[in-house]
CSV table of C-alpha atoms in Angstrom, one decimal:
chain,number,residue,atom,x,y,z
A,1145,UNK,CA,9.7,-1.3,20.2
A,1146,UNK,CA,6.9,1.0,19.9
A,1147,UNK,CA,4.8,0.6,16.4
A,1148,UNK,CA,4.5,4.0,14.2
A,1149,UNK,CA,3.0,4.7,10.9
A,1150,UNK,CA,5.2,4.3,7.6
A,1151,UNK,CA,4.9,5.1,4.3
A,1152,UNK,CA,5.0,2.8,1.6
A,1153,UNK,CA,5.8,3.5,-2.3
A,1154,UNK,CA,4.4,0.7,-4.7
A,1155,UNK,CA,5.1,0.8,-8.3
A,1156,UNK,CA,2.3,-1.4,-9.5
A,1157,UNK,CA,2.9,-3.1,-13.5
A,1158,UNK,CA,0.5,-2.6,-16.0
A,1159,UNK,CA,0.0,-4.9,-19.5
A,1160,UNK,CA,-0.7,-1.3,-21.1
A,1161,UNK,CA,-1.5,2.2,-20.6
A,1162,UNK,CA,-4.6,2.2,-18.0
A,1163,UNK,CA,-7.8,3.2,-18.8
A,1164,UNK,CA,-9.9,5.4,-16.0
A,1165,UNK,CA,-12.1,1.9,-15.6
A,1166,UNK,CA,-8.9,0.0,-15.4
A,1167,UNK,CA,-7.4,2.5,-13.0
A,1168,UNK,CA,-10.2,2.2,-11.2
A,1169,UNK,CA,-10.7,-1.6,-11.1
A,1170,UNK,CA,-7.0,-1.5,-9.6
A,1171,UNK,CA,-8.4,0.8,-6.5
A,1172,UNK,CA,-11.1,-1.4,-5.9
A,1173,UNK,CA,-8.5,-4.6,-5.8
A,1174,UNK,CA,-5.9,-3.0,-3.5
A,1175,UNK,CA,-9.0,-1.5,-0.9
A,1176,UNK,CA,-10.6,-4.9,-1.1
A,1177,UNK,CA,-7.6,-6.4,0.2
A,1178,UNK,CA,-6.3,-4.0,2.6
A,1179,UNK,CA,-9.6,-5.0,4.4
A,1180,UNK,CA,-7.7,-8.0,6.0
A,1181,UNK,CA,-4.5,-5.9,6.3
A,1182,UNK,CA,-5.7,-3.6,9.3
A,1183,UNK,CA,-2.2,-2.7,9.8
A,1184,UNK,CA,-2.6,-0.7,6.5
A,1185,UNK,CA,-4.6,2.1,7.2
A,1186,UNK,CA,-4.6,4.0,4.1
A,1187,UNK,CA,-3.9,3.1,0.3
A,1188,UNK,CA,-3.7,5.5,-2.3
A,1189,UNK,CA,-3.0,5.4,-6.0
A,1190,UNK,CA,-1.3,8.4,-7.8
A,1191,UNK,CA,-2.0,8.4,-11.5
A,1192,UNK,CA,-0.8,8.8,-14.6
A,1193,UNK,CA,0.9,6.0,-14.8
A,1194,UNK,CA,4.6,6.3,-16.0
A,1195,UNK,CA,6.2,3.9,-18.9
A,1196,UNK,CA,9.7,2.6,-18.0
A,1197,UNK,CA,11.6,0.4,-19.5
A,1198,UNK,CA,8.7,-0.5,-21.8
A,1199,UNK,CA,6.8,-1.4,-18.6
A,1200,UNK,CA,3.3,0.7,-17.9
A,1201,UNK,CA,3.7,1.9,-13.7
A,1202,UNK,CA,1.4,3.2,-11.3
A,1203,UNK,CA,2.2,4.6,-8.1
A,1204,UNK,CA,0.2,3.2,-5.0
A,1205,UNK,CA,1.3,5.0,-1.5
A,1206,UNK,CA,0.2,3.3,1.8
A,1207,UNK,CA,0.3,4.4,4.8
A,1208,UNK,CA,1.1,1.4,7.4
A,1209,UNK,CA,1.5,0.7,11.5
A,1210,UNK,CA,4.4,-1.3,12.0
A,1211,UNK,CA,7.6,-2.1,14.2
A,1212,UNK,CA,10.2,-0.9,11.3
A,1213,UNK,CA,10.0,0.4,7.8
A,1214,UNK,CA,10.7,-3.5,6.7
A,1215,UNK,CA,7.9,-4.9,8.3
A,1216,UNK,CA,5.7,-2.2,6.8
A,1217,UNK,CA,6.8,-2.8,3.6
A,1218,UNK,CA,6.3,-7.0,3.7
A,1219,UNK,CA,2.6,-5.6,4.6
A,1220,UNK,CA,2.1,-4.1,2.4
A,1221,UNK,CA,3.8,-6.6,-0.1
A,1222,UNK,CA,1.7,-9.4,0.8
A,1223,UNK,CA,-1.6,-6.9,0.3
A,1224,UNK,CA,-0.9,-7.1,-3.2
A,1225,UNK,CA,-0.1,-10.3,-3.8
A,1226,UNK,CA,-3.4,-10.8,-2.3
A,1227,UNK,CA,-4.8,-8.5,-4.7
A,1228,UNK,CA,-3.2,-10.4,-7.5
A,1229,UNK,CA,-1.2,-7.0,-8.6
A,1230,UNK,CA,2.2,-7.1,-9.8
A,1231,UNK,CA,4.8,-4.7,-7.9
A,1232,UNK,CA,7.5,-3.2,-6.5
A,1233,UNK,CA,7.4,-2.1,-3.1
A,1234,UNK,CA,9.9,0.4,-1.1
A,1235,UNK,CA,10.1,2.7,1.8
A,1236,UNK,CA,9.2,6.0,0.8
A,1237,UNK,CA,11.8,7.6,3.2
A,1238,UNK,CA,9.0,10.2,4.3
A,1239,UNK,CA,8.7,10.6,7.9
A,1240,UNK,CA,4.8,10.4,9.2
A,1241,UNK,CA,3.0,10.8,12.4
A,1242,UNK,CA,0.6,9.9,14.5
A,1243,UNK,CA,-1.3,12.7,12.9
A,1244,UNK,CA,-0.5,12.2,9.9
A,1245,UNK,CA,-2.8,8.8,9.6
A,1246,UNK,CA,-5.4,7.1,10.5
A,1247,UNK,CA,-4.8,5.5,14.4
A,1248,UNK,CA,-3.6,1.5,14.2
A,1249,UNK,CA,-6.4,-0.4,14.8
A,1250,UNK,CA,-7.4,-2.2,18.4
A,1251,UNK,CA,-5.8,-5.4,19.0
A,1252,UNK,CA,-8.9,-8.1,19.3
A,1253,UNK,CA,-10.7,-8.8,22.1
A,1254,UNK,CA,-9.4,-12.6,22.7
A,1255,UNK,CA,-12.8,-14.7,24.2
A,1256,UNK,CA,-11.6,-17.1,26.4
């Protein structure tokens, strides 16, 4: 099966209403960590955040090379657990292409 690009939806949870430095602070977290997720090749957040449920959420959208839409999202899952971020990820549904994203990174040269 041939990998494409995905999109990913992530509801991340907020203690309160974000601030633009606390908004910020949560950019910085999730690009630090998609660093040693190459697969995810883009991460963006969509502010204001929404309260639901008496929860504070902001929506994170990543766009991710993968075999299926459930691999992508496990990706992009365990990027922010790495970033120590609280959320819910889920196929967006959205159909992208090849020119739609950034290309998937080069496999690593293996030195024998």
């Amino acid at each position: 099966m041939a990998r494409r690009p995905y999109e990913v939806v992530a509801e991340c949870e907020l203690a309160g209403l974000p601030t633009d430095g606390e908004t910020a602070r949560l950019r910085q977290q999730i690009e630090d960590a998609r660093r040693d997720h190459p697969s995810v090749v883009r991460a963006t957040l969509h502010p204001p955040a929404i309260c639901r449920h008496g929860r504070y959420l902001l929506q994170a959208k990543f766009a991710v090379w993968a075999d299926d839409s459930a691999a992508a999202t496990a990706a992009v899952e365990r990027l922010l657990r790495q970033a120590g971020i609280r959320a819910q990820a889920y196929p967006s549904g959205r159909a992208l292409t090849d020119t739609d994203v950034p290309p998937e990174p080069a496999e690593p040269q293996r030195v024998a």
